Coordinates of C-alpha atoms in Angstrom, one line a residue:
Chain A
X1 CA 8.2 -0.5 30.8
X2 CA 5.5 -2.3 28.8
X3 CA 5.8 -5.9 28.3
X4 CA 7.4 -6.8 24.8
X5 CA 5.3 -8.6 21.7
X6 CA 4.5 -12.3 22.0
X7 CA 3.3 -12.9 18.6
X8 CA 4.9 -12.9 15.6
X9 CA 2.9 -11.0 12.4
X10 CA 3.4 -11.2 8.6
X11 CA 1.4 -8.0 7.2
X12 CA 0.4 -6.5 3.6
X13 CA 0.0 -2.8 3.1
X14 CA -2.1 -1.3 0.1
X15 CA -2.0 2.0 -1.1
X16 CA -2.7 4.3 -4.2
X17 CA -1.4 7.5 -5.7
X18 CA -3.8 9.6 -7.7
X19 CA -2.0 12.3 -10.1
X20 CA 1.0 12.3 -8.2
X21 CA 4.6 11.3 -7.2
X22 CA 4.9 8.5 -4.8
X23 CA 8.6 8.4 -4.6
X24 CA 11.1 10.1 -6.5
X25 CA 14.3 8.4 -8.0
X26 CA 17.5 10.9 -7.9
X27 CA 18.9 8.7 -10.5
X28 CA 16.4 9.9 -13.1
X29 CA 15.3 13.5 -11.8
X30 CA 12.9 12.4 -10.0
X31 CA 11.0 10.6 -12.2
X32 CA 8.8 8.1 -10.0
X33 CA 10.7 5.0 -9.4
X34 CA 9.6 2.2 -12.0
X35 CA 11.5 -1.4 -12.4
X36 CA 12.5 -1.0 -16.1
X37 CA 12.1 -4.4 -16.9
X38 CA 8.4 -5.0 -16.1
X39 CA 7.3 -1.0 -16.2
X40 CA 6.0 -1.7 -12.2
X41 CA 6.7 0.9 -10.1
X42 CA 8.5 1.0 -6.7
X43 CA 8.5 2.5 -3.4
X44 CA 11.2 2.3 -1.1
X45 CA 11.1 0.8 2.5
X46 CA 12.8 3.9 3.9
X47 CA 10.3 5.9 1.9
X48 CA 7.4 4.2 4.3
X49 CA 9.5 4.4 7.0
X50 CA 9.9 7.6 6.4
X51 CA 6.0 8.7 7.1
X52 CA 5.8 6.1 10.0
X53 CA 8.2 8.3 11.5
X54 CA 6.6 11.3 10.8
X55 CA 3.3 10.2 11.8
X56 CA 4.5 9.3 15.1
X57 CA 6.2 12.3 16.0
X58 CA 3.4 14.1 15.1
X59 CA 0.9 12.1 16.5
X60 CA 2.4 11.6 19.7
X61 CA 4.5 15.1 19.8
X62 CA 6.9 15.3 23.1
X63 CA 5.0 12.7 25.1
X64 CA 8.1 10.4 26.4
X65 CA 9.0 6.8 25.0
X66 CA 7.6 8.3 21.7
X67 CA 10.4 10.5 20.6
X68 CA 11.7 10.5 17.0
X69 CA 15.6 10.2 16.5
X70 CA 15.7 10.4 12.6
X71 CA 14.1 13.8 12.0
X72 CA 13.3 15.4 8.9
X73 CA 13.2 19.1 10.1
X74 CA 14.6 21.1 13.6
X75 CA 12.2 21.8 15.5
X76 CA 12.5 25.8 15.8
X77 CA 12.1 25.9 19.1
X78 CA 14.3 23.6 20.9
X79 CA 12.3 23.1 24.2
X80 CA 13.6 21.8 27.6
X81 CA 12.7 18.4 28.7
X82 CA 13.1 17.5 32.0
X83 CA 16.0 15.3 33.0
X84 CA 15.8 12.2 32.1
X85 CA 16.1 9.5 34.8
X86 CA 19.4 8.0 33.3
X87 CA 22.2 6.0 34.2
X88 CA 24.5 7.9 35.9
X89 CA 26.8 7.5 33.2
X90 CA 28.9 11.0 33.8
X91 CA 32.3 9.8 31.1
X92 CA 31.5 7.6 28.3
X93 CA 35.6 6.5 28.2
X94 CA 35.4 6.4 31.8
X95 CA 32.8 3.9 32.0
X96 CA 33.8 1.3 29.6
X97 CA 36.4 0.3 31.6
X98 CA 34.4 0.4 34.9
X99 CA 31.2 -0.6 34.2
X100 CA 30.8 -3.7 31.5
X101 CA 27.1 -2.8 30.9
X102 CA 27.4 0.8 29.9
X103 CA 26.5 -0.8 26.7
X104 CA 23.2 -2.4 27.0
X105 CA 22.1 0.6 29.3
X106 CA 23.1 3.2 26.5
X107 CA 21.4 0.5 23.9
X108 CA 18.1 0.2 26.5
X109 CA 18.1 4.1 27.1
X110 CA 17.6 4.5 23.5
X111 CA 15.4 1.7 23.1
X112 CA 13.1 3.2 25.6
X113 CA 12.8 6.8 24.4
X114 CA 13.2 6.4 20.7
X115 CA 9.9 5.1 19.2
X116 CA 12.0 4.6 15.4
X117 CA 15.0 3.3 17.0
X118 CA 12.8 0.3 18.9
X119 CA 10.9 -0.2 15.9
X120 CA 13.2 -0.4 13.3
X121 CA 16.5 -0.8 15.1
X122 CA 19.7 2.0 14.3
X123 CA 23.4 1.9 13.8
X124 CA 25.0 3.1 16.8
X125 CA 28.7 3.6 17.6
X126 CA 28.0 3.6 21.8
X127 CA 28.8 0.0 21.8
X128 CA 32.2 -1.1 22.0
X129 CA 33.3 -2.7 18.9
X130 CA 32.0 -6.2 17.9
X131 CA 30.9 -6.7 21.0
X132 CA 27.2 -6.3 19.4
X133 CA 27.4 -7.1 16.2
X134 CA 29.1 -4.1 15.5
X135 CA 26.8 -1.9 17.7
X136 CA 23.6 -2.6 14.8
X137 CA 20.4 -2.7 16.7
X138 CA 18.1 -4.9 14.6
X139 CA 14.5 -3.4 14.9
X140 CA 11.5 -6.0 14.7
X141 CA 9.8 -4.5 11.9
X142 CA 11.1 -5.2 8.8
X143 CA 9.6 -3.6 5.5
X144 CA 10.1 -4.9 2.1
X145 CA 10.0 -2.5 -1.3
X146 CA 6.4 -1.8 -2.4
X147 CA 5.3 -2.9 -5.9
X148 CA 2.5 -1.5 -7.8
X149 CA 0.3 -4.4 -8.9
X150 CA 0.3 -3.2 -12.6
X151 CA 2.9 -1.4 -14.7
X152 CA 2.9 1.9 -14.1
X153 CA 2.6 4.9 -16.9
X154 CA 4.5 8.0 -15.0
X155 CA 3.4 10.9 -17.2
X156 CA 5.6 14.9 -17.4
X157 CA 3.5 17.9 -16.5
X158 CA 4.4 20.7 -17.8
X159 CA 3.5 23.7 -15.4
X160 CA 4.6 27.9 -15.6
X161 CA 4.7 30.5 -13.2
X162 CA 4.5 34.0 -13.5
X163 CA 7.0 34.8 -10.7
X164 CA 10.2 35.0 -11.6
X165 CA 13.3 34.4 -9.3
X166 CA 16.0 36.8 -10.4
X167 CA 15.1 40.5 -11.1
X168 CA 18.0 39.4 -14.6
X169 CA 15.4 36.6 -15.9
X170 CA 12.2 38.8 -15.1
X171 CA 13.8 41.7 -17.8
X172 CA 13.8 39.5 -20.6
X173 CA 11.0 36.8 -19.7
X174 CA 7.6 37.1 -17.8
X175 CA 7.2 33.3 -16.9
X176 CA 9.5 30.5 -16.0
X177 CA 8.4 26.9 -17.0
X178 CA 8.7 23.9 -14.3
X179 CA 7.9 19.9 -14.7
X180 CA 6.5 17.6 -12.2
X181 CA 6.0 14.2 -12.8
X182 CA 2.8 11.9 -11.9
X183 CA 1.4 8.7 -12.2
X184 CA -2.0 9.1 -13.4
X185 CA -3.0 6.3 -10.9
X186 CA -1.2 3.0 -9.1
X187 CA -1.9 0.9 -6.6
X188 CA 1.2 -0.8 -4.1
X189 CA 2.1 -3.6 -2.2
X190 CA 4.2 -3.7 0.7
X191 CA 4.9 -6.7 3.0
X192 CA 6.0 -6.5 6.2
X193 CA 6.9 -8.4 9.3
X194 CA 7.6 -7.8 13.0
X195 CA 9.9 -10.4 14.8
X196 CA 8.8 -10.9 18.5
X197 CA 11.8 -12.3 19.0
X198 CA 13.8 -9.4 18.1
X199 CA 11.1 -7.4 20.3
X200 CA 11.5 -9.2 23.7
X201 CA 15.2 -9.8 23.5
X202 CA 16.5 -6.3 21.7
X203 CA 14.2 -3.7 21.7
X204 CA 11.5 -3.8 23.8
X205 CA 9.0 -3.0 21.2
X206 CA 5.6 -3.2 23.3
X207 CA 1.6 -4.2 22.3
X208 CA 1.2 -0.3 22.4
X209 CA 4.1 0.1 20.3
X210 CA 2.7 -2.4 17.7
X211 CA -0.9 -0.7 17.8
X212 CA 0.6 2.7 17.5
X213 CA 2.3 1.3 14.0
X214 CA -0.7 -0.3 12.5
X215 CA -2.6 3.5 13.3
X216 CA 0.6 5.0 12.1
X217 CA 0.3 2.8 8.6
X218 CA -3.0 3.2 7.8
X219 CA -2.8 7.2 8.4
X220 CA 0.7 7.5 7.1
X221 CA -0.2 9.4 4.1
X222 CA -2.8 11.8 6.0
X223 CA -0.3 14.2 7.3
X224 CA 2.1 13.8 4.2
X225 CA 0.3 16.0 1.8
X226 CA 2.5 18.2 -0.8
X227 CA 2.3 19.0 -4.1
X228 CA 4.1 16.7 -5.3
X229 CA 2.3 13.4 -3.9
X230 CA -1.1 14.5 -5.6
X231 CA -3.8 12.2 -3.8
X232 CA -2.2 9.0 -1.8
X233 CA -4.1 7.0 0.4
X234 CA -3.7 3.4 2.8
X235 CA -6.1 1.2 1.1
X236 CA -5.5 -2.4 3.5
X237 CA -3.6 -3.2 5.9
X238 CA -4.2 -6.6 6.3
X239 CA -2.4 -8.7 9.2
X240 CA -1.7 -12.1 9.7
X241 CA -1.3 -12.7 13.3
X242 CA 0.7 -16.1 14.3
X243 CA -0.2 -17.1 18.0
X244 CA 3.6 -18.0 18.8
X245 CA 6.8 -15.9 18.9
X246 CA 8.1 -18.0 16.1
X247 CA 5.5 -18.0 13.6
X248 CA 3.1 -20.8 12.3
X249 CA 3.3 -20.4 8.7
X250 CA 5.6 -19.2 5.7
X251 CA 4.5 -15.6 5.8
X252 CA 4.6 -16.6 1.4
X253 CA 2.1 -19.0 1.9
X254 CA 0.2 -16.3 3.6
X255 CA 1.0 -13.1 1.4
X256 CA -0.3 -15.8 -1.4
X257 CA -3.8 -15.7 -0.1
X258 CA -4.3 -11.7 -0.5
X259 CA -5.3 -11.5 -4.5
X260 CA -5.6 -8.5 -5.9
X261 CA -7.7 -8.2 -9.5
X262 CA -8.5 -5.6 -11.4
X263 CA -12.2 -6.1 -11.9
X264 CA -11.9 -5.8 -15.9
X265 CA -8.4 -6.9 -17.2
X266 CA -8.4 -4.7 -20.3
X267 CA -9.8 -1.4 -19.0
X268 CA -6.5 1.0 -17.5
X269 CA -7.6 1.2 -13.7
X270 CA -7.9 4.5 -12.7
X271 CA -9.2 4.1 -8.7
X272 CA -9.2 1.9 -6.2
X273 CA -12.9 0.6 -7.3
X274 CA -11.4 -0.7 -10.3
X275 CA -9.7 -3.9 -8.0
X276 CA -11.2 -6.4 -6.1
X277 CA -9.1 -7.4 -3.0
X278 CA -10.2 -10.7 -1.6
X279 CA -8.3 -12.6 1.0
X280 CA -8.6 -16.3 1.5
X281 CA -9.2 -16.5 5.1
X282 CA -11.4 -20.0 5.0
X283 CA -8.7 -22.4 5.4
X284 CA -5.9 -20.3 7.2
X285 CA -2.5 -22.6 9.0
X286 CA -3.7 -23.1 12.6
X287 CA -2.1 -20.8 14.9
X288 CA -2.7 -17.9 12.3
X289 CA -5.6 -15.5 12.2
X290 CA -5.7 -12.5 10.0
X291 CA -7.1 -9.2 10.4
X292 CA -7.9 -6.5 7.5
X293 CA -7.0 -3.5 9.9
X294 CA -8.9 -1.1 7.3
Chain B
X1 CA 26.8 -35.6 5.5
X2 CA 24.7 -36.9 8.3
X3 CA 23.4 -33.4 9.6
X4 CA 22.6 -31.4 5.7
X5 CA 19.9 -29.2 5.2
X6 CA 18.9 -27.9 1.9
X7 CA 17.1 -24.7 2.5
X8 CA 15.5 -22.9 -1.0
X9 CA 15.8 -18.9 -1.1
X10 CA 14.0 -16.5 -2.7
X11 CA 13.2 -12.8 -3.3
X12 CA 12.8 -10.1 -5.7
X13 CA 16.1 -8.2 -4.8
X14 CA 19.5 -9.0 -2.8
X15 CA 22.5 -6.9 -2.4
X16 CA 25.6 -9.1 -1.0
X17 CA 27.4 -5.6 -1.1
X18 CA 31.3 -6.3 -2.5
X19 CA 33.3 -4.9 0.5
X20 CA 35.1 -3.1 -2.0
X21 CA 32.5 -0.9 -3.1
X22 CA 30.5 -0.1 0.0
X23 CA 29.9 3.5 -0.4
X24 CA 27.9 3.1 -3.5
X25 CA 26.9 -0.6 -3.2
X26 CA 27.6 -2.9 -5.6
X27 CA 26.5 -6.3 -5.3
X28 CA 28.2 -9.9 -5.6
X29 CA 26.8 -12.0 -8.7
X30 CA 26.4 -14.5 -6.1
X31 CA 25.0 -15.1 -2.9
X32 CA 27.9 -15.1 -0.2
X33 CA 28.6 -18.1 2.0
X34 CA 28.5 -15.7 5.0
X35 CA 24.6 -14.5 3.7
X36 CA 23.4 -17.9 3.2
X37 CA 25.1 -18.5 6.5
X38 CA 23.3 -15.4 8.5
X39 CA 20.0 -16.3 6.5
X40 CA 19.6 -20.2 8.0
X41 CA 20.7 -18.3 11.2
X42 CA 17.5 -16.2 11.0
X43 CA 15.2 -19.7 11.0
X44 CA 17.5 -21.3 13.6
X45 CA 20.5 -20.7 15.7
X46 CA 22.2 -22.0 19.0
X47 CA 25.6 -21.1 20.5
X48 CA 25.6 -25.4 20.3
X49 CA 26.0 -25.5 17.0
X50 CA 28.0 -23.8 13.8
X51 CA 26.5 -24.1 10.2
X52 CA 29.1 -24.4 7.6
X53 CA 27.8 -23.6 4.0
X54 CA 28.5 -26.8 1.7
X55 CA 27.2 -25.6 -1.5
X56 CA 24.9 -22.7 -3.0
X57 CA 23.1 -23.2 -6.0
X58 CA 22.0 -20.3 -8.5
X59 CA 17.9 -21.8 -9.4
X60 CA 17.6 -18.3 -11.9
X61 CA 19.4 -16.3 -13.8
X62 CA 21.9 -13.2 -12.6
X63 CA 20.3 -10.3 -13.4
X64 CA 20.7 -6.9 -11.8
X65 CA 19.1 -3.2 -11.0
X66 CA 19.9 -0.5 -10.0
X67 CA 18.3 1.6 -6.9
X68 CA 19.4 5.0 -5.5
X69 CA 18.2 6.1 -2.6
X70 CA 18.4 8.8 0.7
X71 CA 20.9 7.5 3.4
X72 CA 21.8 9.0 6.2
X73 CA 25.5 9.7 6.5
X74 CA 26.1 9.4 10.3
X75 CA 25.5 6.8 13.5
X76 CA 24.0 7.3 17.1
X77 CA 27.1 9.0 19.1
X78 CA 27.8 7.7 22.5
X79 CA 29.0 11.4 23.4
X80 CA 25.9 12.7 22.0
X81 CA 23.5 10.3 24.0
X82 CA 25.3 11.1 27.5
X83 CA 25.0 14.5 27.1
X84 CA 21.5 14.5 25.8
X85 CA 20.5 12.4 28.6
X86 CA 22.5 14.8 31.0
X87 CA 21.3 17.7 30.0
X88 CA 18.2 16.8 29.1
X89 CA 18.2 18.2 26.1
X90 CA 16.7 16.3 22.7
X91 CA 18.7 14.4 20.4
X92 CA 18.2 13.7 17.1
X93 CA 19.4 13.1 13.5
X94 CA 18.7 16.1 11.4
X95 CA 18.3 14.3 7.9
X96 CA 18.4 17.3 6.1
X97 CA 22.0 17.8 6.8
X98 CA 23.3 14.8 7.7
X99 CA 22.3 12.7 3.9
X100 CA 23.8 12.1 1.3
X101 CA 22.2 10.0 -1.7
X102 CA 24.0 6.2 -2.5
X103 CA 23.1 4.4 -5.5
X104 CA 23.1 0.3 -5.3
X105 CA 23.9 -2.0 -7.5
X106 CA 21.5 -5.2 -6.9
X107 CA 20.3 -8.3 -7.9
X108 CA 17.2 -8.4 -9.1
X109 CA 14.4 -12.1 -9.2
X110 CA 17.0 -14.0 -7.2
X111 CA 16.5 -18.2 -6.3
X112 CA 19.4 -20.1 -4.4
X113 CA 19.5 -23.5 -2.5
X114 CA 21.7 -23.5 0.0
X115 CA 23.3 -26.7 1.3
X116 CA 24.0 -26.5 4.9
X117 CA 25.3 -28.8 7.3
X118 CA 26.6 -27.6 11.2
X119 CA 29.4 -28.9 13.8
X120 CA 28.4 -29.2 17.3
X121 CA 30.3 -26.5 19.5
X122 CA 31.9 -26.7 22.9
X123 CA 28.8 -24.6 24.2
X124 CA 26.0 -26.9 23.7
X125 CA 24.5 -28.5 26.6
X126 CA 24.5 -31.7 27.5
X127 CA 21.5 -33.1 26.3
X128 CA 21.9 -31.6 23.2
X129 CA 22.5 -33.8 19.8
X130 CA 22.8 -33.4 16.1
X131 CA 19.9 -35.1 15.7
X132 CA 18.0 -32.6 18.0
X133 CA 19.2 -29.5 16.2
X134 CA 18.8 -30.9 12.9
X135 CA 14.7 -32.2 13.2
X136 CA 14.7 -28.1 14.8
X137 CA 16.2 -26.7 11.8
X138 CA 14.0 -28.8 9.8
X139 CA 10.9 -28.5 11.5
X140 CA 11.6 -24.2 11.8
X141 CA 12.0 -23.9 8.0
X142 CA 9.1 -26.2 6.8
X143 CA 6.8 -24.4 8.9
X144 CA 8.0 -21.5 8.1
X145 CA 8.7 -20.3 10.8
X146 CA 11.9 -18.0 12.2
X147 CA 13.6 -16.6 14.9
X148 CA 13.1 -13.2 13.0
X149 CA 12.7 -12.9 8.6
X150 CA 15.9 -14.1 7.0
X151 CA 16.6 -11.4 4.3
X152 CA 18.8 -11.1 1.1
X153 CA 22.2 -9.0 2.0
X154 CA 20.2 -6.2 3.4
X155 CA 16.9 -6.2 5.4
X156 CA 14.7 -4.6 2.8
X157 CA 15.1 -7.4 0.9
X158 CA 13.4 -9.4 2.7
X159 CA 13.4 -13.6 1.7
X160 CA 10.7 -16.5 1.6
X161 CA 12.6 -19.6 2.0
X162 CA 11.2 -23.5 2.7
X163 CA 12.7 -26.7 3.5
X164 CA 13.8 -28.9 0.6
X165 CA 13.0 -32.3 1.7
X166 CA 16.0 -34.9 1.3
X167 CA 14.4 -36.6 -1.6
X168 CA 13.8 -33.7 -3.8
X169 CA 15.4 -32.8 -6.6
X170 CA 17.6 -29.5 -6.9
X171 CA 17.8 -28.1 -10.5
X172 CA 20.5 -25.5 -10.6
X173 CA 20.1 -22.6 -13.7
X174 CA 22.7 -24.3 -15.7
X175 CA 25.0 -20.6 -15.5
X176 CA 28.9 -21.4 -16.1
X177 CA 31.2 -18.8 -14.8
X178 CA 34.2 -17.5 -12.9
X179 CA 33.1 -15.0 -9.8
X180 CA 37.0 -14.2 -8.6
X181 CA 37.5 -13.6 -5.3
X182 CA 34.8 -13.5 -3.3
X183 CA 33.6 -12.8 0.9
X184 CA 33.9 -16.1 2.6
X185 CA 32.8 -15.2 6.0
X186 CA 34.5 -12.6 8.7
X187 CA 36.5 -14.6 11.4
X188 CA 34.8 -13.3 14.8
X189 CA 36.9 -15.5 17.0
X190 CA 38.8 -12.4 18.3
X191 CA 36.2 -10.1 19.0
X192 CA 38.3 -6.7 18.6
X193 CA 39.8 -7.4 15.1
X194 CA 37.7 -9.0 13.4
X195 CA 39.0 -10.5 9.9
X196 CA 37.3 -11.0 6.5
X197 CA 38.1 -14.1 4.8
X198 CA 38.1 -14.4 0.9
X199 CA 37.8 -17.5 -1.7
X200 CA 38.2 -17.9 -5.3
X201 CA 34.7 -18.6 -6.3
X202 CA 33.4 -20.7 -9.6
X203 CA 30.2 -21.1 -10.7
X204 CA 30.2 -24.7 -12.6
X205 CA 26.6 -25.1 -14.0
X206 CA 25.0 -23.0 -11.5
X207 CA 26.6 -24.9 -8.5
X208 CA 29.3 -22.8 -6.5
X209 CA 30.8 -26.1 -4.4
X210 CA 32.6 -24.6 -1.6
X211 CA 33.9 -28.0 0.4
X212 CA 37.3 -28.0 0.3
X213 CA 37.7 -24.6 -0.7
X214 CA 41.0 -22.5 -0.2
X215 CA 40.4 -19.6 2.5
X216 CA 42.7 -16.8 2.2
X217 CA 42.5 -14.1 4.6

């Protein structure tokens, strides 16, 4: 297997939703999320996670080390892999007592063929109790909410359709009337972070791994098209590289350094070309470099 | 206190979930000792030493949020995995099925300092010190720098944090309240049952002073 990650890495994700719905909130029928105190609007982490995971399984569909345990849909055909090269581990109950590692080698068997379980980490129940932390596998990449940079306006569309579900509505009515909610336009901010640490001694996650995610972030939303998200697009991904497995520098210091401005503060920005996103790369920590991957 | 560390905390949400309400999370008013415990843990940690939380102060004011999201419902099966791997046959979580949505309760704009200080442990090698894991603590959180990103009760809340240098002053949001009973910190010293420990918790002027306070368990 691949070596593991050396570095540690603070990154920054920017996106934006044209006239549509970035991520729903089942608390208000599916209005797009906004924090009602500032009118900003939100995106979950397992919202990005979410597409990572698609992209992935799409992008690298059957080829092994790359599968996808959380899935969104069964596949329809289920097709036969060839056996794997396991452990020889014929009774789970049986092997507890006999062998002591049956653990990590279920834990490392999973590692190694589950592209989402050795990036973000998963809950598993293989591991005898408390022995691991109560079998959690923590993941190296860690994703925060994403903010929009200015209060978002989420706006109800009104839509009909002239085909009608139940032959009892279509006697007595010709059209039915639906609702779909957008934001006119919005541009996020995620942050992120990948722990090399939790790469060499957990997961395994690999250089290949990592520049499979950075492709997977910036095309996340080119596979992820529906009605509902309108147009959504990876603006930046801008990564702060630290040259040692611990770090160099606060990653707030860094995430600090990325401004984004809207070029005229009073107009409403509609597109991207209504920011300016400059990062202050002159005088970066030592040890850090940063790279806009975009 | 020869061996305290102030560390400042910070983030735009936490969730210190009540263990009462875990299903749909609700969280504590108040950072838990066994958080601020697991966050310095993130920036430094060594079977030589255990950090015991002195004191966690509240820098802004509670407020909270609420967030509901798409969880899945079940864990990676042991049986599951050995047959897969058997059989060879492809495993996977069908989230379609297997959901359910949870709404959480959380904090929202959150600020603590945590006081810190740690007791050497029968583990540590020989030519370890205090001293030594101190200036590494120290060193870790003023550059920033971490074992892996400390977070806020959950890891998608994830939490900048810097060193508060001994000389610099800590002003507390001056917040006045009782918190009841509150997680202290599981007991892991028996590996197969392991036991949650509670503690009346006060708030006195945004300080919650937890030296000398009664465990019960």
């Amino acid at each position: 297997m691949a070596e593991p990650i050396r570095n540690r890495y603070d990154f920054v994700i920017l996106f934006d939703v044209v006239n549509g719905n970035p991520n729903g909130d089942p608390d208000a029928g599916n209005l797009p999320r906004v924090d009602p105190e500032t009118g900003l609007g939100l995106v979950t982490d397992v919202c990005l996670k979410r597409k990572i995971r698609n992209y992935v399984e799409a992008a690298k569909e059957g080829e092994p080390g790359y599968r996808i345990y959380i899935k969104e849909n069964i596949p329809l055909e289920q097709s036969d892999k060839e056996a794997l090269d396991y452990i020889g581990i014929s009774d789970i109950k049986d092997v507890k007592k006999k062998d002591p590692d049956a653990d990590a080698k279920i834990r490392n068997f999973m590692c190694s063929n589950f592209y989402d379980i050795r990036t973000f980490g998963a809950v598993m129940t293989t591991f005898v109790k408390g022995a691991l932390n109560c079998g959690q596998v923590r993941g190296p990449v860690q994703l925060g909410f994403a903010r929009s940079v200015d209060p978002i306006a989420p706006q109800e569309v009104t839509i009909t359709r002239v085909a009608i579900t139940t032959t009892k509505d279509a006697q007595n009515k010709s059209t039915e009337m639906g609702r779909k909610y957008i934001v006119p336009y919005a541009l996020y901010q995620a942050e992120g972070y990948v722990s090399a640490n939790l790469a060499r001694k957990t997961t395994g996650f690999s250089e290949e791994d990592l520049a499979l995610l950075w492709k997977a972030i910036i095309n996340m939303f080119e596979n992820d098209h529906s009605a509902a998200r309108g147009n959504m697009a990876v603006r930046e991904l801008i990564v702060f590289k630290h040259d040692s497995e611990l770090g160099n520098a606060p990653s707030y210091k860094l995430f600090e350094r990325i401004h984004v401005e809207k070029k005229d503060p009073t107009q409403v920005p509609r597109s991207y070309n209504d920011y300016t996103v400059t990062v202050d790369t002159d005088d970066l920590p030592q040890g850090v470099t940063c790279q806009r991957m975009i | 206190m020869a061996y305290g560390v102030k560390i400042e905390c910070w983030g735009p949400y936490a969730c210190f979930t009540r263990p009462e309400m875990k299903v749909e999370r609700v969280s504590y008013d108040m950072m838990t000792p066994s958080a601020a415990r697991g966050l310095v843990e993130a920036i430094f940690w060594h079977p030589g030493l255990r950090y015991i939380i002195d004191e966690i102060d509240l820098l802004s004011p509670i407020r909270y949020t609420n967030i509901r999201r798409n969880e899945v419902k079940s864990k990676v099966l042991s049986s599951s995995v050995s047959s897969g791997a058997r059989s060879g046959r492809e495993i996977y979580l069908y989230t379609k099925a297997d959901i359910q949505q949870r709404a959480a309760e959380v904090l929202k704009d959150v600020r603590y300092c945590i006081h810190v200080h740690f007791e050497m442990t029968d583990k540590a090698n020989a030519g370890d010190n205090p001293g030594k894991f101190r200036e590494m603590l120290c060193r870790r959180a003023r550059k920033g720098q971490c074992y892996h990103q400390p977070y806020l009760g959950c890891r998608e809340f994830p939490a900048g944090f810097r060193l508060v240098e001994d000389n610099e002053p800590v002003v507390p949001y001056p917040e006045t309240r009782d918190l009841g009973y509150m997680l202290y910190d599981m007991d892991f010293s028996d590996r197969e049952h392991i036991i949650p420990e509670f503690f009346h918790a006060r708030l006195e002027k945004g300080v919650m002073d937890l030296r000398n306070c009664e465990v019960h368990r």
